[in-house]
Amino acid sequence: MGEEPITGARFKVETRAPGDRAFTVSTSGELSGELNLQPNFRWEGFLLNLPSRTGQGLLALTGFYTIIGTLFDPPSGQVYCEDRKEFAIQSPWGQKPTTKTLLVSSQRTEFTEPFVSKLAAWLEAAYKTRVQTVYQEGLYLGYRKGDYKDYDVIVYYGIDYQQPPPPDFLDDIANGEEITKKRVVWIGYHLDRLGEAQKNLGFQFAEQVSDPRETRLVYTYSNTDYIMRHTERSFVEITDRNLARVHATVGGRPIIVSSKHRTFPENGEYFYFVGFHPTAYVMTAGAHLVFLDILNEVYGINRGKIALVRLEDIHPRSSISALLSVTDYLKSEKVPFTLSLIPFYVDGADRTSITQESAFRTAVKQALLNGGELVVHGASHQFDGKTAEDWEFWDEKTDKPIGGAEYAEQRVKLALTEIQKAGLAPHTIGWETPHYKASEAHYAVFEKYFGFLFEPHRQFELAFVPYVIETTSSVYIGTPLGFVQNDVDISRITLEAEKLAGLKYGAIAAFFYHPFLGVDRLRALVTTLKKQGWQFQLASRLIGPIRVQFPEKP
């Protein structure tokens, strides 16, 4: 209305990304940027179409972003209008990181994902480090010379045989200033690309083997063997035993080694090589456990051999005598424990709660005085079936979640209110999801009310990482030894605990046990684990400050 129409204007978008990376595109058809500018960009009207892989990479870095859109007159430079958006992309993992890790890999394909993302999650969730992942793709996302200087640990994950590391990265690893004061972890392919620099490490690439047969990886620290199903295996040969140390072998051949630098041996071991893809073929007693233990050495973490016992499915219809027999035994062995408490019992018309059952409530308090603490195991551990058998947040018939966040909040508040009324709030340290099954919306509620979840995390196969797992709001501790149903499980748990005990820097050997099974099987497990060197502790000693958000008015 009265304004002259804008003609001949052009539109440009500037993106400022973490790590001082920036690029600009405009409708002039010109493209400028710092690194890795790709062809095949075209305009359709005012829309920029990016190749799909590049588009995926634009927001792959964690940190702060600024995107500025400008409509301008090219000849005069006059700006007609401008808008900007600032936002941050943050990791969902880890609390108070103490180190920074640079994770370098190839472009994202079916060969690299989800394996690289899984490694980043493991590192942030379990090793107190903040990870920046750099893929070799996109407008600006590639590794730049000197990038390593801002990090404590540099990890190269060579998972794509067809794409070697970038030349600048190879040069930095071989010749970078003070690189030997960092920690470098080289995983998988392309060690041979270091060329003559391998002579400074005391070992060198020997052979790439593809073998689909299952075998065993032997950890030299304890001479314990672990299941190896990884088809691709990169072996090395030791050229100087004064520099290189073998950590693990397959068929007697070195596959995990570490080394000092020939010129700077005073800086100690700084270079670690892992000749298989540890985030693939993850399983109980798998070779990935040795990799995880080596990472403890890299990050300077000594976890100790910690055993945890959880007494499962304690509800108002549980046998009081069975509960007290088990807790009396644990007290006699000075073994602390966690009670998994279900406040309400439902089985058809039979409905009751801990506040209605005074004898049960007294027994629970007596059990806790024997050296226990409790986690909330749902409100009733059922939806339309029997407590402790049915699911509460998942419909196993349709394989879909029951309700959403509002339903989860209602159930959590119901449970916590009952626990308050029963006088058990001071003993409550966290939550355990019934049958470990709920939706992401449910888990957001659980993490809102509880700082500790006594269950394995459901993503990125973190259930097979036997440590405390941190999200940004809560911590998880899984039960890698599972639970006891019969005598066969005693043998299984004994063997699996032995594999965990073979790790140099420790692990968590946790299991759960139903008191109605009696004392004998529990006695067998406790005796065996003590002989293996495990130290029984309260879960609360591992999780930091306890956070349970009780309703204001019970």
XYZ file of C-alpha atoms in Angstrom:
554
model
C 0.000 0.000 0.000
C 1.949 2.952 -1.307
C 5.223 1.029 -1.142
C 7.216 0.266 -4.275
C 7.512 -3.443 -5.023
C 10.910 -4.991 -4.413
C 12.532 -6.148 -7.616
C 15.844 -7.838 -8.283
C 16.309 -8.749 -4.640
C 18.202 -11.763 -3.527
C 17.961 -13.917 -0.454
C 20.851 -15.380 1.502
C 21.093 -17.667 4.498
C 24.121 -17.659 6.791
C 24.623 -20.475 9.253
C 27.071 -20.125 12.113
C 27.749 -23.479 13.715
C 29.858 -24.745 16.632
C 33.604 -24.829 16.197
C 33.737 -21.535 14.262
C 32.221 -23.255 11.248
C 30.110 -21.077 8.967
C 28.709 -21.036 5.450
C 26.465 -18.824 3.345
C 24.156 -19.638 0.438
C 22.218 -17.142 -1.642
C 19.908 -16.985 -4.652
C 22.674 -15.501 -6.753
C 23.785 -19.038 -7.389
C 27.053 -18.398 -5.634
C 28.108 -20.586 -2.785
C 30.811 -19.799 -0.245
C 32.008 -21.557 2.826
C 35.032 -22.589 4.778
C 35.394 -26.286 4.039
C 34.168 -29.211 1.985
C 31.890 -27.230 -0.328
C 29.849 -29.685 -2.308
C 28.453 -29.448 -5.857
C 24.872 -30.226 -6.863
C 23.128 -27.353 -5.103
C 20.344 -25.706 -7.033
C 17.595 -23.159 -6.441
C 13.928 -23.581 -7.181
C 12.377 -20.210 -6.508
C 13.670 -19.203 -3.116
C 14.082 -22.766 -1.846
C 17.504 -24.308 -1.452
C 17.591 -28.019 -2.173
C 20.518 -29.780 -0.532
C 21.755 -33.296 -1.237
C 20.175 -35.464 1.432
C 23.423 -36.522 3.091
C 24.573 -32.915 3.359
C 21.227 -31.868 4.740
C 21.506 -34.468 7.452
C 24.920 -33.159 8.400
C 24.020 -29.505 8.774
C 22.980 -29.800 12.409
C 25.147 -32.735 13.447
C 27.453 -30.822 15.780
C 26.390 -30.215 19.361
C 26.540 -26.641 20.584
C 25.087 -23.240 19.708
C 23.812 -22.252 16.261
C 22.771 -18.988 14.649
C 20.878 -18.940 11.347
C 20.425 -15.529 9.674
C 18.148 -14.975 6.691
C 18.547 -11.708 4.746
C 16.584 -10.214 1.824
C 18.822 -7.630 0.129
C 19.464 -5.582 -3.011
C 22.698 -6.868 -4.649
C 23.907 -3.656 -6.336
C 23.504 -1.347 -3.349
C 23.729 -3.864 -0.526
C 20.556 -2.432 0.976
C 18.929 -4.841 3.422
C 15.171 -5.052 3.016
C 14.616 -7.361 5.952
C 16.530 -9.751 8.143
C 15.630 -12.411 10.646
C 17.680 -14.709 12.822
C 17.195 -17.800 14.902
C 19.491 -18.902 17.715
C 19.291 -22.316 19.277
C 21.403 -25.042 20.841
C 21.674 -28.737 20.113
C 22.563 -30.573 23.289
C 23.355 -34.171 24.031
C 20.844 -36.107 26.174
C 23.702 -37.935 27.899
C 25.982 -37.256 30.819
C 26.255 -34.929 33.800
C 29.172 -32.654 34.655
C 31.687 -33.928 32.085
C 35.327 -33.672 33.105
C 36.925 -34.235 29.684
C 36.269 -33.471 26.025
C 36.390 -36.092 23.286
C 36.632 -35.641 19.526
C 35.109 -38.566 17.639
C 36.097 -38.657 13.959
C 34.485 -41.041 11.495
C 33.533 -41.343 7.846
C 30.339 -40.145 6.222
C 27.137 -41.577 7.609
C 25.973 -44.634 5.714
C 24.510 -48.021 6.547
C 28.089 -49.037 7.382
C 28.603 -46.359 10.023
C 25.224 -45.946 11.702
C 24.057 -46.574 14.301
C 27.530 -47.728 15.350
C 29.228 -44.322 15.583
C 26.266 -42.720 17.348
C 26.205 -45.680 19.722
C 29.854 -45.113 20.627
C 29.221 -41.411 21.259
C 26.326 -42.320 23.566
C 28.446 -44.857 25.462
C 31.212 -42.324 25.996
C 28.969 -39.527 27.230
C 26.703 -41.738 29.325
C 29.435 -43.704 31.104
C 32.772 -41.856 30.940
C 32.121 -38.284 32.118
C 33.139 -36.815 28.770
C 31.511 -34.449 26.276
C 31.742 -35.790 22.718
C 31.880 -33.845 19.475
C 31.368 -36.130 16.495
C 32.839 -35.083 13.154
C 31.719 -36.969 10.063
C 33.481 -36.592 6.720
C 30.555 -35.055 4.896
C 28.538 -31.946 4.314
C 29.226 -28.301 3.715
C 31.496 -27.695 6.652
C 31.455 -30.813 8.748
C 34.799 -32.373 7.868
C 37.840 -32.498 10.110
C 40.004 -29.369 9.989
C 43.705 -29.352 10.693
C 44.400 -28.703 14.354
C 40.898 -29.611 15.545
C 42.387 -32.127 17.979
C 43.996 -29.406 20.103
C 40.763 -28.531 21.901
C 40.177 -32.095 23.129
C 41.594 -34.463 25.737
C 40.805 -37.677 23.864
C 40.723 -38.183 20.097
C 38.846 -41.236 18.835
C 38.965 -42.363 15.227
C 36.291 -44.908 14.312
C 37.349 -46.416 10.999
C 34.190 -48.288 10.187
C 33.941 -47.633 6.419
C 36.651 -49.506 4.531
C 36.056 -47.416 1.404
C 36.658 -44.028 3.042
C 40.068 -43.460 4.675
C 40.733 -40.740 7.261
C 41.228 -37.203 5.896
C 44.871 -36.232 5.217
C 44.827 -33.403 7.772
C 43.691 -35.806 10.459
C 46.383 -38.334 9.588
C 49.029 -35.622 9.723
C 47.802 -34.379 13.100
C 47.813 -37.877 14.604
C 51.302 -38.548 13.254
C 52.927 -35.153 13.771
C 50.547 -32.898 15.695
C 52.001 -30.589 18.299
C 51.834 -32.255 21.740
C 49.670 -35.048 20.348
C 51.424 -37.466 22.731
C 49.979 -35.516 25.666
C 46.504 -36.436 24.442
C 44.948 -39.883 24.354
C 44.307 -41.307 20.898
C 42.019 -44.306 20.334
C 42.089 -45.791 16.822
C 39.279 -48.255 16.120
C 38.895 -50.494 13.089
C 40.219 -49.855 9.605
C 42.984 -47.718 8.091
C 45.777 -47.958 10.656
C 48.094 -48.604 7.699
C 47.345 -45.070 6.449
C 49.654 -43.772 9.176
C 52.506 -45.185 7.100
C 55.969 -44.541 8.502
C 54.485 -42.984 11.635
C 53.689 -46.511 12.842
C 57.404 -46.979 13.556
C 57.084 -44.507 16.421
C 54.392 -46.659 18.032
C 56.224 -49.948 18.345
C 53.556 -51.803 16.377
C 52.179 -51.754 12.850
C 49.269 -53.012 10.813
C 49.698 -56.673 9.889
C 46.575 -58.090 8.266
C 42.878 -57.524 7.673
C 40.880 -60.729 8.139
C 37.227 -61.414 7.325
C 35.986 -64.461 9.195
C 32.313 -65.081 10.046
C 33.077 -67.824 12.572
C 32.589 -67.132 16.259
C 35.799 -67.174 18.254
C 37.217 -65.893 21.537
C 39.045 -62.705 22.429
C 41.471 -63.174 25.328
C 42.115 -60.270 27.705
C 45.764 -60.594 28.684
C 45.238 -58.829 32.023
C 43.197 -61.694 33.468
C 43.516 -64.364 30.762
C 39.721 -64.250 30.547
C 38.085 -64.985 27.198
C 35.080 -63.178 25.716
C 32.768 -63.973 22.805
C 33.997 -62.585 19.470
C 31.518 -62.561 16.570
C 33.014 -59.631 14.705
C 33.631 -60.654 11.113
C 36.149 -57.903 10.328
C 39.351 -58.096 12.379
C 42.462 -55.946 12.009
C 45.587 -57.522 13.457
C 48.883 -55.821 14.250
C 52.421 -57.008 14.829
C 54.655 -55.745 17.618
C 57.909 -54.172 16.410
C 59.180 -52.776 19.717
C 58.036 -54.302 23.012
C 59.588 -51.421 24.922
C 56.956 -49.162 23.383
C 53.928 -51.361 22.713
C 51.798 -53.417 25.098
C 49.328 -56.110 24.052
C 45.961 -55.972 25.832
C 43.992 -58.596 23.917
C 44.507 -61.306 21.335
C 42.414 -63.436 18.998
C 43.990 -66.734 18.070
C 47.178 -65.543 19.725
C 47.426 -62.471 17.477
C 47.357 -58.913 18.924
C 44.086 -57.097 18.295
C 44.088 -54.494 21.114
C 47.372 -52.735 21.888
C 48.617 -49.482 23.378
C 51.919 -47.695 23.016
C 54.225 -44.890 23.977
C 55.788 -42.636 21.357
C 59.380 -43.404 20.447
C 60.440 -39.755 20.716
C 58.349 -38.845 23.771
C 58.200 -41.988 25.959
C 58.055 -39.823 29.075
C 54.445 -38.933 28.202
C 53.443 -42.556 28.729
C 51.054 -44.662 26.701
C 48.935 -42.386 24.567
C 47.924 -44.404 21.490
C 45.397 -47.238 21.715
C 44.419 -49.484 18.823
C 41.300 -51.669 18.729
C 41.151 -53.955 15.708
C 37.419 -54.666 15.554
C 34.145 -52.737 15.643
C 33.155 -52.855 19.334
C 29.682 -51.366 18.957
C 28.634 -54.237 16.677
C 27.688 -57.705 17.922
C 27.122 -56.461 21.456
C 26.091 -59.262 23.807
C 26.461 -60.708 27.283
C 30.116 -61.697 27.908
C 31.016 -60.135 24.559
C 34.354 -58.726 23.393
C 32.988 -55.192 23.720
C 33.528 -55.518 27.492
C 37.299 -55.489 27.024
C 36.985 -52.393 24.839
C 34.944 -50.688 27.565
C 37.587 -51.602 30.121
C 40.357 -50.178 27.927
C 38.372 -46.935 27.735
C 38.506 -46.795 31.536
C 42.293 -46.725 31.227
C 42.093 -44.034 28.557
C 39.903 -41.807 30.742
C 41.624 -42.654 34.028
C 38.608 -44.316 35.665
C 38.799 -47.107 38.239
C 35.276 -48.291 39.008
C 35.884 -51.138 41.436
C 34.145 -54.517 41.472
C 30.708 -53.628 42.840
C 27.904 -56.155 43.364
C 24.260 -55.149 43.870
C 21.300 -57.250 45.018
C 17.703 -56.230 44.369
C 14.863 -58.144 46.008
C 12.103 -58.134 43.426
C 8.325 -57.671 43.362
C 7.729 -56.975 47.055
C 3.996 -56.218 47.414
C 1.268 -56.388 50.114
C 0.508 -60.047 49.326
C 4.165 -61.136 49.446
C 5.170 -63.758 52.001
C 6.395 -61.925 55.082
C 8.343 -64.930 56.338
C 10.100 -65.388 52.987
C 11.023 -61.703 52.864
C 12.438 -61.634 56.384
C 14.291 -64.927 55.951
C 16.114 -63.515 52.940
C 16.864 -60.126 54.498
C 17.994 -61.730 57.771
C 20.427 -63.859 55.780
C 21.746 -60.853 53.857
C 22.210 -58.968 57.109
C 24.206 -61.877 58.529
C 26.495 -61.717 55.494
C 26.741 -57.919 55.677
C 25.234 -57.691 52.196
C 23.173 -54.512 51.628
C 20.224 -54.715 49.251
C 17.423 -52.847 47.507
C 13.740 -53.707 47.864
C 11.672 -53.362 44.704
C 8.378 -52.270 46.279
C 4.922 -52.319 44.667
C 2.601 -50.216 46.897
C -0.726 -51.609 45.624
C -1.773 -55.206 45.018
C -4.515 -56.031 42.497
C -5.802 -59.436 41.393
C -9.387 -59.149 40.264
C -11.491 -58.330 43.319
C -8.509 -58.755 45.646
C -7.202 -55.227 46.111
C -5.078 -53.871 48.924
C -2.143 -51.584 49.678
C 0.771 -51.233 52.068
C -1.148 -48.804 54.296
C -3.959 -51.358 54.647
C -1.618 -54.216 55.594
C 0.029 -53.286 58.880
C 1.886 -56.593 59.293
C 3.379 -56.278 55.828
C 4.286 -52.642 56.405
C 6.053 -53.560 59.648
C 7.928 -56.363 57.877
C 9.119 -54.010 55.149
C 10.434 -51.558 57.731
C 12.165 -54.385 59.586
C 13.707 -55.594 56.333
C 14.977 -52.117 55.554
C 16.575 -51.932 58.992
C 18.493 -55.080 58.050
C 20.461 -52.987 55.577
C 18.136 -52.082 52.752
C 16.681 -49.237 50.736
C 13.822 -49.257 48.271
C 12.859 -48.336 44.748
C 9.284 -47.839 43.574
C 8.299 -50.655 41.194
C 5.221 -49.068 39.655
C 2.013 -48.327 41.506
C 0.406 -51.759 41.073
C 2.629 -53.416 38.437
C -0.478 -54.260 36.431
C -3.057 -52.737 34.102
C -5.858 -55.288 33.747
C -4.165 -58.379 35.171
C -2.429 -59.547 38.323
C 0.182 -57.528 40.212
C 3.799 -58.466 39.412
C 2.711 -60.573 36.439
C 0.963 -57.980 34.281
C 2.505 -54.858 32.729
C 1.561 -51.392 33.966
C 2.754 -49.091 31.188
C 2.763 -51.460 28.214
C 0.048 -53.553 26.578
C 1.769 -56.826 25.735
C -1.234 -57.920 23.660
C -0.978 -55.014 21.206
C 2.713 -54.271 21.883
C 1.891 -50.614 22.435
C 2.232 -48.239 25.397
C -0.652 -47.724 27.784
C -1.582 -44.054 27.974
C 0.891 -41.205 27.775
C 2.643 -38.767 30.070
C -0.534 -37.880 31.971
C -1.220 -41.530 32.764
C 2.378 -42.096 33.876
C 2.284 -39.050 36.135
C -0.949 -40.213 37.729
C 0.530 -43.662 38.469
C 3.788 -42.267 39.851
C 1.983 -39.816 42.135
C -0.334 -42.579 43.331
C 2.631 -44.772 44.247
C 4.615 -42.016 45.946
C 1.628 -40.840 47.966
C 1.061 -44.361 49.290
C 4.734 -44.700 50.201
C 4.578 -41.396 52.068
C 1.510 -42.512 53.993
C 3.290 -45.733 54.934
C 6.241 -43.821 56.372
C 8.678 -45.263 53.825
C 9.691 -42.053 52.073
C 13.070 -41.766 53.903
C 14.089 -45.174 52.517
C 13.098 -44.439 48.903
C 15.933 -43.822 46.443
C 14.462 -44.328 42.973
C 12.249 -46.106 40.474
C 12.078 -49.382 38.558
C 9.719 -49.683 35.593
C 7.559 -52.825 35.668
C 9.078 -55.347 33.256
C 11.441 -52.551 32.097
C 8.850 -51.574 29.484
C 7.353 -48.120 28.851
C 7.248 -45.407 26.194
C 9.598 -42.445 25.885
C 6.769 -40.213 27.141
C 6.495 -42.406 30.219
C 10.240 -42.335 30.820
C 10.272 -38.549 30.647
C 7.884 -38.597 33.606
C 9.929 -41.187 35.503
C 13.063 -39.072 35.089
C 11.128 -35.999 36.215
C 10.254 -37.619 39.550
C 13.330 -39.769 40.135
C 17.029 -39.110 39.834
C 17.758 -42.849 39.827
C 16.229 -45.665 37.780
C 17.333 -49.156 38.823
C 17.067 -50.726 35.383
C 19.059 -50.878 32.144
C 18.744 -47.930 29.808
C 16.711 -48.896 26.762
C 18.704 -47.136 24.017
C 21.989 -47.728 22.167
C 22.453 -51.145 23.816
C 23.485 -49.401 27.026
C 22.067 -52.413 28.855
C 25.346 -54.135 27.934
C 27.499 -51.374 29.459
C 27.972 -52.530 33.096
C 28.436 -49.096 34.643
C 26.348 -46.248 35.995
C 24.639 -44.673 32.964
C 23.908 -40.959 33.038
C 21.317 -38.980 31.136
C 21.247 -35.229 31.669
C 18.595 -35.605 34.378
C 18.882 -39.094 35.897
C 21.162 -42.083 36.308
C 20.466 -45.715 35.471
C 21.982 -48.901 36.828
C 21.118 -52.064 34.951
C 21.071 -55.683 36.080
C 23.574 -57.331 33.718
C 23.394 -60.655 35.572
C 19.624 -60.888 35.162
C 17.581 -62.849 37.689
C 17.181 -66.311 39.165
C 14.413 -68.701 38.137
C 16.077 -72.052 38.838
C 19.415 -73.708 39.543
C 20.530 -73.290 35.935
C 20.586 -69.539 36.515
C 23.059 -69.992 39.364
C 25.572 -71.482 36.926
C 24.810 -68.846 34.287
C 25.198 -65.920 36.681
C 28.403 -67.421 38.081
C 29.922 -67.562 34.588
C 28.733 -64.092 33.557
C 29.989 -62.561 36.803
C 33.344 -64.251 36.203
C 33.605 -62.492 32.838
C 32.864 -59.141 34.459
C 35.362 -59.926 37.225
C 38.031 -60.369 34.549
C 37.925 -56.657 33.748
C 40.844 -54.705 35.184
C 39.035 -51.487 36.073
C 35.856 -52.969 37.489
C 32.165 -53.185 36.679
C 28.760 -53.508 38.320
C 27.548 -57.074 38.844
C 23.865 -56.564 39.664
C 21.065 -59.118 39.769
C 17.561 -59.382 41.176
C 16.043 -62.151 43.250
C 12.514 -63.090 44.311
C 12.357 -63.881 48.060
C 9.768 -66.644 47.541
C 12.620 -68.749 46.085
C 14.074 -69.100 49.572
C 17.552 -68.545 50.933
C 19.573 -71.424 49.448
C 19.946 -70.133 45.881
C 20.695 -66.644 47.138
C 23.322 -68.050 49.496
C 24.985 -69.843 46.586
C 25.176 -66.628 44.578
C 26.437 -64.448 47.409
C 29.120 -66.981 48.306
C 30.282 -67.283 44.702
C 30.395 -63.555 44.045
C 32.376 -62.921 47.206
C 34.904 -65.556 46.133
C 35.226 -63.766 42.788
C 36.189 -60.589 44.620
C 32.961 -58.607 44.329
C 32.147 -56.035 47.021
C 28.439 -55.722 47.853
C 27.219 -52.154 48.238
C 24.053 -50.092 48.395
C 22.993 -48.743 45.027
C 22.649 -45.289 46.583
C 26.426 -45.133 47.075
C 26.868 -45.119 43.294
C 24.326 -42.522 42.243
C 25.208 -39.291 44.013
C 22.517 -37.142 45.686
C 19.142 -38.865 45.940
C 16.313 -37.092 44.117
C 12.726 -38.265 44.600
C 9.984 -35.711 43.974
C 7.203 -36.629 46.368
C 3.786 -34.978 46.003
C 3.405 -32.003 48.313
C 0.314 -33.363 50.049
C 0.170 -37.102 50.648
